[in-house]
Amino acid sequence: MALTKVSYSMIQGAPINVLDLGALGNGVANDTVAIQAAVTAAEGGVCFFPEGTYLITATISLPSNIEIQLDPQAIVQSATTSISLFSAISKTNIKIFGGKFKYTIAGATGLIGGIDLNTCTQCMVDGIEFEGMQYSGVFLNESEYCTVANCYVHATLGTHADTHDIGVYNNARYNTVSYNRCFGTGSVGVFVQGPSINKTPYRNKIIGNLVNPKTAYGIMLYQVTPGNQQSIVQENHVYGILGSALSGASGNGIYVQSAGGCIVTENVVEDCCQSTTLATNNPAGISLSFDIALGQALEPVVVSNNKVSTNKYSGIAVSTARATVTGNVVHYSDSTNGQGIFGIDCANTAITGNVVSAPTNVARAGIVLNVQSASGMSNVSVTGNIVQGGNDAQIYTYKSASGTTIAGTFSGNTLTSTGALSVSMNLNNLNRATVSNNICGAGYIGLYVQDCSNVRGARNVSRSGTLYRFLSGGTCSNVYFDDSNDFDTSDTAKIINGAANVNLEQRLNSTPPGGTWQVGDRIAQSVPVVGSPKGWRCTVAAPPPGTWVSEGNL
C-alpha cells in the first residue's frame, strides 16, 4: 500500500510552514517566491519559519490578519539594495515575532526598512534581531496603534544620511516603541519625524529603550514644519552619542526639534556629544530647539525627572522653546563648552526643582539664560533649584544682542561652591525681575547685579564669598534690595554697591564702617533701643563708605 507524506501545514488550523511551500532555508537558494506564497496562504492564520537562513531578492508583501513566527535561529536575509525585507501597505493586525532580519550589502536608499509598515494599524513587531539595516530596522510610515518591542538593532550598513534603528514617520499616531536595544551604528536610534507641512506624528510613546552609539542623535523628535507631536519619551537609557555627523553639529542624546507638547521624562542620558565640534544645534544631553518665529506658538515641552550626565557641552539645552524643566539631576564636567542647564531665548519657560552639579574646577556655569532675540525673553522662572560646585556662575543671565533683556523670577535657589572664582548669582540684563529667597554660598561672589532695571530683591542670604557678598555694577535703574536680605554686615567691606540707581538696605547698629554705597542706601537699626537712631541714610556716596545721616532717634 502506498503511503502519502503528510506535511505539518496539511493539519487543519496548523501554521503554514514556509518549508512546506518550497522554501529551503539553506542560505543558498532564493526563497522569495516560496516565502511570498506561504505568507499569502497564511492570511487569517500563522506562518512559521523554522531554523535556517532564507535568502530573498524582493520585498515580501504581507496581508492583514497574520501572525508570523520565526524560530530564534531563523534568518531572513538579503543582498539586494533598495528593498524592504517585509512590507505591508494599508493592512491591519499583523504580528511578527522572533528570528533575525539581515542585509549583507550596504545601500543608500531611504524610506525602507527591515520591516516596513505603511498606513497600517494594530500591528506588532516583537523580539526580532535586525542586522545590517540599510535605512531603518522597523519603519512605521503613517501607521497607527502599532507596537515595536524587545527588538535588537545593530551593525548598520546603510549610508543614507538619516539611517536609524526604528522610525516613526509622517502622520504616524499612537504607536509604542518600547524596550528595544538600538545599537545600530547609523545616525539616529529612534527617529520620530514629520518631514513636511501637515505631516506631524502624534502621541507616540518611546519607552524603555537602550540607545548607543549613534553618529548624530540618540532619540530625535523632529518637525520640518513646527507642530505639536505630543510624544512621550520615557525611561530610556541613551549614552555614547558621538555627534560626528552633520560636520560635528550634532550629538544630542534626546533632541526635540520644533515638536511641541512632548514629554521627556525619567530618562538616563550619559556621555553624549563626544565628537561634537559645532554648537549650531544646541548640543546637550537633552536639547529642545524650535524655530524662533514659531516656537512660542507651540505647546510647551516638559523635561522632568531625567538623570543627565555629560562630559561635553550642556546637560539640558532649551532654545526658543516654551518648556518646563523640572526635577532633573544634571551633572556636567566640560570646562570648555558645558553648562548645566542652558536656555536661549526661552520665554515662558520654568526651570524648577533641578539638582545641577559640577566638579569645583569646571569653569562653566550651572544654569544659564541667554537672550539673543530683539524682542527679549520674558516670563522666565528659575526657582527651587540646587546648584553645587563649579568655578563660574551658578546662575548666570546675559544678553548677546544690544537692547535685549530678560524678565522673570529667580527664587528659592540654593547655590553652593568652594571654587575660588565661583559666583552664586551673576545677574546681567534683567528688566522686570524679582530675586528672592536664594541662598548664595559661592566661594568668590555671592550676588552680582549688573546692567539691570526694575529689579526687586528680598530675603536673599549671601554670607560667604571671599571677595563680595553683594556687588553691583554697570548701568542700572530702579533696582532695590530691601533689608530682608542678609548680606552679612559683620564685614561691610564685602558689600560693594557700585552702580548708581541700585538702592540697598541692610541692618546694623551703626553706620557701615566699610564697603561702597549709593545715595539713598539705608541702614536699619538692628538693636532698637529708646534714644538710639532709627536708622541712617547715605547722602554722599564718595569716598566710600560715604556720608550717612541719622533718621532720628527712637
Coordinates of C-alpha atoms in Angstrom, one line a residue:
M1 CA 0.0 0.0 0.0
A2 CA 1.4 3.4 -1.0
L3 CA 1.9 6.0 1.8
T4 CA 1.1 9.7 1.4
K5 CA 3.5 12.2 3.1
V6 CA 1.6 14.5 5.4
S7 CA 3.1 17.9 6.0
Y8 CA 2.5 20.0 9.1
S9 CA 0.6 22.5 7.1
M10 CA -1.9 19.9 6.0
I11 CA -3.3 19.7 9.5
Q12 CA -6.4 21.9 9.7
G13 CA -5.7 25.1 11.6
A14 CA -2.0 24.4 11.9
P15 CA 0.5 27.2 11.0
I16 CA 1.7 27.4 7.4
N17 CA 5.3 26.3 7.4
V18 CA 7.4 28.0 4.8
L19 CA 9.3 24.8 4.1
D20 CA 6.1 23.1 3.0
L21 CA 5.6 25.7 0.3
G22 CA 9.1 25.2 -1.2
A23 CA 11.4 27.4 0.9
L24 CA 14.7 25.6 1.6
G25 CA 16.3 27.9 4.2
N26 CA 19.8 26.7 3.3
G27 CA 21.4 30.1 2.8
V28 CA 22.0 29.4 -0.9
A29 CA 18.6 29.0 -2.7
N30 CA 16.4 32.0 -3.5
D31 CA 13.4 31.5 -1.2
T32 CA 11.5 34.7 -2.3
V33 CA 8.7 33.0 -4.2
A34 CA 8.1 30.3 -1.7
I35 CA 8.0 32.7 1.3
Q36 CA 5.6 35.0 -0.6
A37 CA 3.3 32.1 -1.2
A38 CA 3.5 31.0 2.4
V39 CA 2.6 34.3 3.9
T40 CA -0.2 34.9 1.4
A41 CA -1.6 31.4 2.2
A42 CA -1.4 32.2 5.9
E43 CA -3.7 35.2 5.9
G44 CA -6.0 34.8 8.8
G45 CA -3.6 32.4 10.5
V46 CA 0.0 31.7 11.4
C47 CA 3.1 31.5 9.2
F48 CA 6.1 29.7 10.7
F49 CA 9.8 29.9 9.7
P50 CA 11.9 27.0 11.1
E51 CA 15.6 27.3 11.8
G52 CA 17.5 28.3 8.7
T53 CA 18.7 31.1 6.5
Y54 CA 16.1 32.3 4.0
L55 CA 17.5 34.3 1.1
I56 CA 15.2 36.8 -0.6
T57 CA 15.8 39.2 -3.5
A58 CA 12.5 41.1 -3.4
T59 CA 10.2 42.5 -0.8
I60 CA 7.8 40.1 0.9
S61 CA 4.3 41.7 0.9
L62 CA 2.2 40.9 4.0
P63 CA -1.5 40.5 4.2
S64 CA -3.8 41.6 7.1
N65 CA -4.6 39.3 10.0
I66 CA -1.5 37.3 10.0
E67 CA 0.9 36.1 12.7
I68 CA 4.5 35.4 11.5
Q69 CA 6.6 33.3 13.9
L70 CA 10.3 32.9 13.4
D71 CA 12.4 30.3 15.2
P72 CA 15.1 32.0 17.2
Q73 CA 17.6 30.6 14.7
A74 CA 15.7 31.7 11.6
I75 CA 17.2 34.4 9.4
V76 CA 15.5 36.3 6.6
Q77 CA 18.5 37.6 4.6
S78 CA 19.0 39.7 1.5
A79 CA 21.9 41.0 -0.6
T80 CA 19.6 43.3 -2.6
T81 CA 19.8 47.0 -2.1
S82 CA 16.8 49.4 -2.1
I83 CA 14.2 46.9 -0.8
S84 CA 12.4 46.4 2.4
L85 CA 12.5 42.8 3.5
F86 CA 8.9 42.6 4.7
S87 CA 6.4 45.3 3.8
A88 CA 2.7 45.9 4.3
I89 CA 0.6 48.8 2.9
S90 CA -2.8 49.7 4.4
K91 CA -3.1 46.4 6.3
T92 CA -4.2 45.6 9.9
N93 CA -3.5 43.1 12.6
I94 CA 0.0 41.9 11.6
K95 CA 2.1 40.3 14.2
I96 CA 5.8 39.3 13.7
F97 CA 7.8 37.5 16.4
G98 CA 11.4 36.3 16.8
G99 CA 14.3 35.5 14.5
K100 CA 16.6 37.8 12.6
F101 CA 16.3 40.1 9.6
K102 CA 19.6 40.8 7.9
Y103 CA 21.1 42.7 5.0
T104 CA 24.6 41.7 3.8
I105 CA 25.0 44.7 1.5
A106 CA 25.2 48.5 2.0
G107 CA 22.6 50.7 0.4
A108 CA 21.8 54.4 0.3
T109 CA 18.0 54.3 -0.3
G110 CA 15.7 55.9 2.2
L111 CA 12.2 55.2 3.4
I112 CA 12.7 51.4 3.6
G113 CA 13.0 49.0 6.5
G114 CA 13.7 45.5 7.5
I115 CA 10.0 45.6 8.3
D116 CA 8.1 48.4 6.6
L117 CA 4.6 49.1 7.8
N118 CA 2.9 51.8 5.7
T119 CA -0.5 53.1 6.7
C120 CA -1.1 50.0 8.8
T121 CA -3.0 49.7 12.1
Q122 CA -2.8 47.5 15.2
C123 CA 0.4 45.7 14.2
M124 CA 3.2 44.3 16.4
V125 CA 6.9 43.6 15.9
D126 CA 8.4 41.8 18.9
G127 CA 11.7 40.1 19.8
I128 CA 13.4 40.4 16.4
E129 CA 17.1 41.0 15.7
F130 CA 17.9 43.4 12.9
E131 CA 21.4 43.3 11.5
G132 CA 23.0 45.4 8.7
M133 CA 20.0 47.6 8.1
Q134 CA 20.1 50.0 5.1
Y135 CA 17.8 52.7 6.4
S136 CA 15.6 51.5 9.2
G137 CA 15.0 48.4 11.2
V138 CA 11.3 48.9 11.6
F139 CA 9.7 51.8 9.7
L140 CA 6.2 52.9 10.7
N141 CA 5.1 55.2 7.9
E142 CA 1.7 56.8 8.6
S143 CA 0.8 53.8 10.8
E144 CA -1.4 53.8 13.9
Y145 CA -1.6 51.8 17.1
C146 CA 1.4 49.7 16.3
T147 CA 4.0 48.3 18.7
V148 CA 7.7 47.7 18.2
A149 CA 9.1 46.0 21.3
N150 CA 12.1 43.9 22.6
C151 CA 14.0 44.1 19.3
Y152 CA 17.8 44.3 18.8
V153 CA 19.2 46.5 16.0
H154 CA 22.9 46.6 15.3
A155 CA 25.7 46.8 12.7
T156 CA 24.0 49.3 10.4
L157 CA 25.3 49.1 6.7
G158 CA 23.2 51.8 5.1
T159 CA 24.9 55.1 4.0
H160 CA 21.8 57.3 3.9
A161 CA 22.2 60.4 6.0
D162 CA 19.1 59.6 8.1
T163 CA 19.8 55.9 8.9
H164 CA 18.1 54.9 12.1
D165 CA 17.1 51.9 14.1
I166 CA 13.3 52.5 14.4
G167 CA 11.4 55.1 12.5
V168 CA 8.0 56.8 13.1
Y169 CA 7.2 58.8 10.1
N170 CA 4.7 61.3 8.6
N171 CA 1.3 61.2 10.4
A172 CA 2.0 58.1 12.4
R173 CA -0.1 58.1 15.5
Y174 CA -0.5 56.3 18.8
N175 CA 2.4 53.9 18.2
T176 CA 4.6 52.5 21.0
V177 CA 8.4 51.8 20.6
S178 CA 9.4 50.1 23.8
Y179 CA 12.3 48.1 25.4
N180 CA 14.4 47.8 22.2
R181 CA 18.2 47.7 22.1
C182 CA 19.0 50.3 19.5
F183 CA 22.7 49.6 18.8
G184 CA 22.8 50.3 15.1
T185 CA 25.8 52.4 14.1
G186 CA 23.9 54.8 11.9
S187 CA 22.7 58.4 12.5
V188 CA 19.7 58.1 14.9
G189 CA 18.4 55.5 17.3
V190 CA 14.6 56.2 17.4
F191 CA 13.6 58.8 14.8
V192 CA 10.1 60.4 15.1
Q193 CA 9.8 62.6 12.1
G194 CA 7.3 65.0 10.5
P195 CA 9.1 65.6 7.1
S196 CA 6.9 68.2 5.5
I197 CA 4.0 70.6 6.0
N198 CA 0.9 69.0 7.5
K199 CA 2.9 65.9 8.5
T200 CA 3.1 65.6 12.3
P201 CA 3.5 62.3 14.1
Y202 CA 1.1 62.4 17.1
R203 CA 1.1 60.9 20.6
N204 CA 3.6 58.2 20.0
K205 CA 5.4 56.6 23.0
I206 CA 9.1 55.9 23.1
I207 CA 9.6 53.9 26.3
G208 CA 12.4 52.0 28.0
N209 CA 14.8 51.7 25.0
L210 CA 18.6 51.3 25.3
V211 CA 20.3 53.6 22.7
N212 CA 24.0 53.5 21.8
P213 CA 26.1 54.6 19.8
K214 CA 24.9 57.0 17.1
T215 CA 26.7 59.4 14.9
A216 CA 24.0 62.1 15.2
Y217 CA 21.3 61.7 17.8
G218 CA 20.0 59.1 20.2
I219 CA 16.3 59.8 20.1
M220 CA 15.0 62.5 17.8
L221 CA 11.5 64.1 17.7
Y222 CA 11.7 66.2 14.5
Q223 CA 9.4 68.5 12.6
V224 CA 10.4 70.2 9.4
T225 CA 7.3 72.4 9.8
P226 CA 6.7 73.0 13.6
G227 CA 3.8 71.0 15.0
N228 CA 2.5 69.6 18.3
Q229 CA 3.7 66.0 18.3
Q230 CA 2.7 65.4 22.0
S231 CA 5.1 62.4 22.0
I232 CA 6.2 60.8 25.3
V233 CA 9.9 59.8 25.7
Q234 CA 10.2 57.9 29.0
E235 CA 12.6 55.6 30.9
N236 CA 15.1 55.3 28.0
H237 CA 18.8 55.0 28.6
V238 CA 20.8 56.9 25.9
Y239 CA 24.6 57.0 26.1
G240 CA 27.7 57.4 24.0
I241 CA 26.2 59.5 21.2
L242 CA 29.1 60.7 19.0
G243 CA 28.0 63.8 17.2
S244 CA 30.3 63.2 14.3
A245 CA 27.5 63.6 11.7
L246 CA 26.5 67.0 10.2
S247 CA 30.1 68.1 10.2
G248 CA 30.2 67.9 14.0
A249 CA 27.0 69.9 14.6
S250 CA 25.0 67.1 16.3
G251 CA 25.4 64.7 19.3
N252 CA 22.3 65.3 21.4
G253 CA 21.2 62.3 23.4
I254 CA 17.5 63.3 23.1
Y255 CA 16.7 66.0 20.6
V256 CA 13.3 67.7 20.3
Q257 CA 13.3 69.9 17.1
S258 CA 10.1 72.0 16.6
A259 CA 7.9 69.3 18.1
G260 CA 5.6 70.9 20.7
G261 CA 3.7 69.3 23.6
C262 CA 6.2 66.5 24.1
I263 CA 7.1 64.9 27.5
V264 CA 10.6 63.8 28.1
T265 CA 10.7 62.1 31.5
E266 CA 12.6 59.6 33.6
N267 CA 15.4 59.0 31.1
V268 CA 19.1 58.4 31.8
V269 CA 21.3 60.3 29.3
E270 CA 25.1 59.9 29.6
D271 CA 28.3 60.9 27.7
C272 CA 26.8 62.5 24.6
C273 CA 28.3 65.0 22.1
Q274 CA 31.6 63.0 22.3
S275 CA 32.8 64.2 18.8
T276 CA 30.7 67.4 18.5
T277 CA 32.7 70.4 17.4
L278 CA 29.9 72.9 16.5
A279 CA 27.2 74.4 18.7
T280 CA 24.8 75.1 15.9
N281 CA 22.1 72.6 17.0
N282 CA 22.5 73.4 20.7
P283 CA 24.4 70.2 21.7
A284 CA 23.3 68.7 25.0
G285 CA 22.3 65.5 26.7
I286 CA 18.7 66.7 26.2
S287 CA 18.1 69.5 23.7
L288 CA 15.0 71.4 22.7
S289 CA 15.4 73.7 19.7
F290 CA 12.4 75.4 18.0
D291 CA 12.0 77.7 15.0
I292 CA 12.4 81.2 16.5
A293 CA 9.3 82.6 14.8
L294 CA 7.0 79.7 15.7
G295 CA 8.5 78.1 18.8
Q296 CA 6.4 80.2 21.2
A297 CA 3.2 79.2 19.4
L298 CA 3.7 75.5 20.1
E299 CA 2.6 73.7 23.2
P300 CA 5.3 73.7 25.9
V301 CA 7.6 70.7 26.2
V302 CA 8.1 69.1 29.7
V303 CA 11.5 67.8 30.6
S304 CA 11.2 66.2 34.0
N305 CA 12.9 63.8 36.4
N306 CA 15.7 62.8 34.0
K307 CA 19.3 62.0 35.0
V308 CA 21.8 63.7 32.7
S309 CA 25.5 63.3 33.0
T310 CA 27.7 64.7 30.2
N311 CA 31.4 65.2 29.7
K312 CA 31.0 67.6 26.8
Y313 CA 28.6 70.5 26.1
S314 CA 25.5 71.1 28.2
G315 CA 23.3 68.8 30.2
I316 CA 19.9 70.3 29.1
A317 CA 19.5 73.0 26.5
V318 CA 16.3 74.9 25.7
S319 CA 16.4 77.2 22.6
T320 CA 13.4 79.4 21.6
A321 CA 11.0 76.8 23.1
R322 CA 8.4 77.1 25.8
A323 CA 9.3 74.4 28.3
T324 CA 9.0 73.2 31.9
V325 CA 12.4 71.8 33.1
T326 CA 11.8 70.3 36.5
G327 CA 13.1 67.7 38.9
N328 CA 16.1 66.7 36.7
V329 CA 19.5 65.7 38.1
V330 CA 22.2 67.2 35.9
H331 CA 26.0 66.7 36.2
Y332 CA 28.3 68.5 33.8
S333 CA 32.1 68.5 33.6
D334 CA 33.1 70.2 30.3
S335 CA 35.3 73.2 31.1
T336 CA 35.2 74.4 27.5
N337 CA 31.6 74.3 26.3
G338 CA 29.5 72.9 29.0
Q339 CA 26.6 74.3 31.0
G340 CA 24.3 72.5 33.4
I341 CA 21.0 73.9 32.0
F342 CA 21.3 76.4 29.1
G343 CA 18.4 78.5 27.9
I344 CA 18.5 80.6 24.8
D345 CA 15.5 82.9 24.0
C346 CA 13.3 80.6 26.0
A347 CA 10.5 82.9 27.1
N348 CA 7.7 81.3 29.1
T349 CA 10.0 78.6 30.5
A350 CA 10.1 77.3 34.1
I351 CA 13.4 75.8 35.4
T352 CA 12.3 74.4 38.7
G353 CA 13.5 71.9 41.3
N354 CA 16.5 70.6 39.5
V355 CA 19.8 69.5 41.0
V356 CA 22.8 70.7 39.0
S357 CA 26.4 69.8 39.9
A358 CA 29.9 70.1 38.5
P359 CA 33.4 69.5 39.8
T360 CA 34.8 72.5 41.5
N361 CA 37.5 73.0 38.8
V362 CA 34.9 73.3 36.0
A363 CA 34.9 77.0 34.9
R364 CA 31.4 76.9 33.3
A365 CA 28.0 78.0 34.7
G366 CA 25.3 75.9 36.2
I367 CA 22.0 77.5 35.0
V368 CA 22.4 80.0 32.1
L369 CA 19.8 82.2 30.4
N370 CA 21.0 84.0 27.3
V371 CA 18.8 86.4 25.4
Q372 CA 19.6 86.9 21.7
S373 CA 16.3 87.9 20.2
A374 CA 15.5 91.6 19.8
S375 CA 12.1 91.0 21.4
G376 CA 13.8 89.9 24.6
M377 CA 13.0 86.9 26.9
S378 CA 10.0 87.2 29.3
N379 CA 8.2 85.1 31.8
V380 CA 11.1 83.0 32.8
S381 CA 11.1 81.3 36.2
V382 CA 14.2 79.9 37.9
T383 CA 13.0 78.5 41.2
G384 CA 13.9 75.9 43.8
N385 CA 17.0 74.6 42.1
I386 CA 20.1 73.3 43.9
V387 CA 23.3 74.1 42.1
Q388 CA 26.5 72.7 43.5
G389 CA 30.2 73.1 42.6
G390 CA 31.7 74.6 39.5
N391 CA 34.1 77.5 39.3
D392 CA 32.0 80.0 37.5
A393 CA 28.5 81.5 37.9
Q394 CA 25.9 79.1 39.3
I395 CA 23.0 81.1 37.9
Y396 CA 24.0 83.4 35.0
T397 CA 21.9 85.7 32.9
Y398 CA 23.2 87.8 29.9
K399 CA 22.4 89.2 26.5
S400 CA 24.1 88.7 23.2
A401 CA 22.3 91.4 21.3
S402 CA 22.0 95.1 22.0
G403 CA 18.9 96.4 23.8
T404 CA 17.5 93.0 24.8
T405 CA 16.6 92.0 28.4
I406 CA 15.3 89.1 30.5
A407 CA 12.2 89.3 32.6
G408 CA 11.3 86.7 35.2
T409 CA 11.6 85.3 38.7
F410 CA 14.6 83.9 40.5
S411 CA 13.6 82.4 43.8
G412 CA 14.3 79.8 46.3
N413 CA 17.6 78.5 44.8
T414 CA 20.4 77.0 46.9
L415 CA 23.8 77.8 45.4
T416 CA 27.0 76.5 46.9
S417 CA 30.6 76.1 45.7
T418 CA 34.1 76.3 47.1
G419 CA 35.5 77.3 43.7
A420 CA 37.9 80.2 44.1
L421 CA 36.2 82.1 41.2
S422 CA 32.6 80.8 41.7
V423 CA 29.7 83.3 41.7
S424 CA 26.3 82.2 43.1
M425 CA 24.2 84.6 41.0
N426 CA 25.6 86.7 38.2
L427 CA 22.6 88.6 37.0
N428 CA 23.0 90.8 33.9
N429 CA 20.5 92.5 31.7
L430 CA 17.4 91.8 33.8
N431 CA 14.3 94.0 33.4
R432 CA 11.2 93.5 35.5
A433 CA 12.5 90.7 37.6
T434 CA 12.3 89.5 41.2
V435 CA 15.2 87.9 43.1
S436 CA 14.1 86.4 46.4
N437 CA 14.8 83.7 48.9
N438 CA 18.0 82.5 47.4
I439 CA 20.9 81.1 49.4
C440 CA 24.2 82.3 47.9
G441 CA 27.2 80.3 49.1
A442 CA 29.8 80.6 46.4
G443 CA 33.5 80.9 47.1
Y444 CA 34.1 84.2 45.3
I445 CA 31.0 86.4 44.9
G446 CA 27.6 85.8 46.4
L447 CA 25.1 88.1 44.5
Y448 CA 26.2 90.2 41.5
V449 CA 23.8 92.6 39.7
Q450 CA 24.9 94.4 36.6
D451 CA 23.1 96.4 33.9
C452 CA 19.7 95.6 35.3
S453 CA 16.4 97.6 35.6
N454 CA 13.3 97.3 37.6
V455 CA 14.5 94.5 39.8
R456 CA 13.3 93.8 43.4
G457 CA 15.3 91.7 45.8
A458 CA 14.1 90.2 49.1
R459 CA 15.0 87.6 51.7
N460 CA 18.2 86.5 49.9
V461 CA 21.1 85.2 52.0
S462 CA 24.7 85.8 51.0
R463 CA 27.1 85.1 53.8
S464 CA 30.1 83.5 52.0
G465 CA 32.1 84.8 49.1
T466 CA 35.7 85.6 49.8
L467 CA 35.6 88.8 47.8
Y468 CA 32.0 90.1 47.8
R469 CA 28.7 89.3 49.5
F470 CA 26.9 91.8 47.2
L471 CA 28.2 93.5 44.2
S472 CA 26.5 95.9 41.7
G473 CA 27.9 97.4 38.5
G474 CA 27.3 98.7 35.1
T475 CA 24.3 100.9 34.2
C476 CA 21.3 100.1 36.4
S477 CA 17.9 101.7 37.1
N478 CA 15.2 101.2 39.7
V479 CA 16.9 98.3 41.4
Y480 CA 16.1 97.8 45.1
F481 CA 17.2 95.1 47.6
D482 CA 15.4 95.7 50.9
D483 CA 16.6 95.0 54.5
S484 CA 15.1 91.4 54.5
N485 CA 18.3 90.4 52.5
D486 CA 21.1 89.1 54.7
F487 CA 24.5 90.2 53.2
D488 CA 26.4 89.7 56.4
T489 CA 27.1 93.2 57.7
S490 CA 29.7 91.9 60.1
D491 CA 32.1 92.7 57.2
T492 CA 30.6 95.6 55.3
A493 CA 33.8 95.9 53.2
K494 CA 32.4 92.9 51.2
I495 CA 29.3 94.9 50.2
I496 CA 30.1 96.9 47.1
N497 CA 27.1 98.7 45.7
G498 CA 29.0 100.3 42.8
A499 CA 26.1 101.1 40.4
A500 CA 24.0 104.2 40.6
N501 CA 20.3 103.7 40.9
V502 CA 20.7 100.5 42.9
N503 CA 19.3 101.0 46.3
L504 CA 20.3 98.7 49.1
E505 CA 19.1 98.3 52.7
Q506 CA 20.8 96.4 55.4
R507 CA 20.6 96.0 59.2
L508 CA 23.4 97.2 61.5
N509 CA 23.7 99.0 64.8
S510 CA 25.8 101.9 63.3
T511 CA 26.7 103.4 60.0
P512 CA 28.8 101.0 57.9
P513 CA 32.5 101.1 58.5
G514 CA 33.4 99.9 55.1
G515 CA 32.1 98.9 51.7
T516 CA 30.7 101.0 48.8
W517 CA 27.2 102.5 49.0
Q518 CA 25.0 104.8 46.9
V519 CA 23.0 107.8 47.8
G520 CA 19.7 106.7 49.2
D521 CA 21.0 103.4 50.6
R522 CA 19.7 102.8 54.1
I523 CA 20.9 101.1 57.3
A524 CA 18.1 100.0 59.6
Q525 CA 18.8 99.8 63.3
S526 CA 19.5 96.2 64.3
V527 CA 19.4 97.0 68.0
P528 CA 16.3 99.2 68.6
V529 CA 16.8 100.9 71.9
V530 CA 15.0 104.1 73.0
G531 CA 17.2 107.0 72.3
S532 CA 19.2 105.3 69.6
P533 CA 18.9 106.2 65.9
K534 CA 16.1 104.5 63.9
G535 CA 18.5 104.1 61.0
W536 CA 20.8 106.0 58.7
R537 CA 20.7 107.2 55.1
C538 CA 23.6 107.6 52.7
T539 CA 23.6 111.2 51.4
V540 CA 27.0 111.3 49.8
A541 CA 28.5 108.2 48.1
A542 CA 32.1 109.1 47.8
P543 CA 34.6 108.5 49.2
P544 CA 33.4 105.1 50.5
P545 CA 31.8 104.2 52.7
G546 CA 30.1 107.6 52.1
T547 CA 28.3 110.1 54.3
W548 CA 25.4 108.9 56.4
V549 CA 22.7 110.9 58.2
S550 CA 20.6 109.7 61.1
E551 CA 16.8 109.3 60.5
G552 CA 16.2 110.5 64.1
N553 CA 16.1 108.7 67.4
L554 CA 13.6 106.2 68.7

